[in-house]
Amino acid sequence: MKAESSNESFEIGQRVHSLNDPRRVGTVKYVGDVEGYSGTWIGVDWDQDGDGKHNGTVNGVFYFNGRSQSSASFVRSQNLSRGITLLQALELRYRTTSTKDEEDEMYVLSAGNRRVSIQLLGGDKIQDKLSRFEELTSASLSYLGVSSLGVSSDLGSILPNLKLLDLTGNLISDWEEIGALCEQLPALTTLNLSCNSLSSVITSLPQLKNIRVLVLNNSGLSWTQVEILRRSLPGLEELHLMGNMIPALTSTSSSDGQAFNSLRLLNLDDNCISDWSEVLKLSQLPCLEQLYLNKNKLTHIFHSVNGIESPKKSSDPFPSLRCLLLGANSIGDLASIDALNVFPQLVDIRLSENPISDPVRGGVPRFVLVARLTKVQVLNGSEVRAREKKDSEIRYVRMVMSKLNDKSEEIELLHPRFYELKKLHGIEDERASAENSGPKNMASGLLSIALKCVGPSMGEKPELTKKLPGSITVGKLKILCENFFKLKSIKPRLFLQEEGSPFPTALDDETATLLDVGICDGSTLLVDEES
């Protein structure tokens, strides 16, 4: 099904796609003559960089502003489509039978490299069921060039049971038409309008009480527009806003009768939020359980604004938040980690690809994060089991003791959970007692450490378990490993393998003691070689 392609069909600002490629979508920016060429041309600024040939200027003549140096091109009208209607797209997706050429393309290669045709068992039954629109509960019409929703009074009778509609990557922009569509589909609860260039003007939207999930990724929306939308979405439970370049949020208060009081999941991945005070504007949403903030520009987390903390328990930030994803930001301080303990229900946290979680960039190993986060049950997508939690807390306490023994004021300032954890696990001042103890007590303070050779030039060597004092340095342990494994002319490099962490932690500070770097009884060290 092809749309009309006359010159009159195209206007400045209209959304179009390449006639033979519905995924190549753009906006008309110019209609008219091009110097040196005959006839009328349509200047299109494509959504994807590289789909065009220039930036709207050709042979030194300016025609329009393209988004980039390779996003614009001039196209003849017959090579563009202004799109099809929603019902046409349904016909195309679910009622068009495969051609013989398409069926011939369904094959596998035999052992003799010959084509063997494939017949889809039950394919006719599946196709027959999908073609009965009145039975459809979900429809995926992504990248089919839908430009008009063709809303009519009989749409509800055509699609009475449709619950999920995916319109990703089409040519839709009119909010009034979107609202009318939702009204006409009584069962619709999930709507995906990602990768549509939606109008910045939102007017005449009815109350869409049935919509529970709305996906608006890469649609160019600002938070101001989101605030307008929420007035029409009283029952919304999930809102996805990835890739919209949102830098700031206007206030969203639960005292507002039209706030997102039912919202359970808010996805703000891949935006431009840099100030945590913007995030705190969401902190009183009563039902918010999952907040995704991966790939933003956050540097610091705190739980109060202008230094004024919540005076009473009822105003604790994020009262229902259980999952907070903060991957690939720029968080680099431990005070930000400690601030997360204020959120009363928070158990699932992602901090990967932040400086604080990368020891190479001055961050801390996983066990420190596990110990400082009071309620964490999942960290960076990996479950924190009771054994890991306990071991991490003990290692953390011993590490702090080895560095700041008898410096109580500094400990309270830099390590808020230290005394709580020390009491919880019954840990004595090992370093102080070791200085005045005899051989028996010294022996009881040895750490049992597993050593595994993993260097490619080391050959196959059996794993060793050694009992070592926690006071020896990393540099001394490297020398011992040379002797243990008879490593002639190979300079070892040590890594601490931690439960739940995908990568081992390099131990490069040769002056640090084993306790300093968090090694405890039962730890595993990988013995690699310097590159």
Short mmCIF file of C-alpha atoms in Angstrom, two decimals, residues 118 158 197 217 227 244 261 292 330 403 407 443 515 522:
data_model
loop_
_atom_site.label_atom_id
_atom_site.label_comp_id
_atom_site.label_asym_id
_atom_site.label_seq_id
_atom_site.Cartn_x
_atom_site.Cartn_y
_atom_site.Cartn_z
CA ILE A 118 11.15 -24.70 5.07
CA ILE A 158 -12.95 -3.65 14.68
CA SER A 197 8.38 13.04 16.22
CA ASN A 217 11.32 6.91 23.99
CA GLU A 227 3.48 17.54 32.93
CA ASN A 244 14.59 12.69 25.04
CA ASN A 261 -0.06 9.05 42.04
CA TYR A 292 15.81 4.31 35.80
CA SER A 330 29.67 10.36 36.80
CA LYS A 403 43.78 2.40 58.07
CA LYS A 407 40.86 7.85 64.88
CA ALA A 443 48.28 -17.69 64.67
CA LEU A 515 43.64 -5.79 55.45
CA GLY A 522 38.65 -17.22 52.63
#
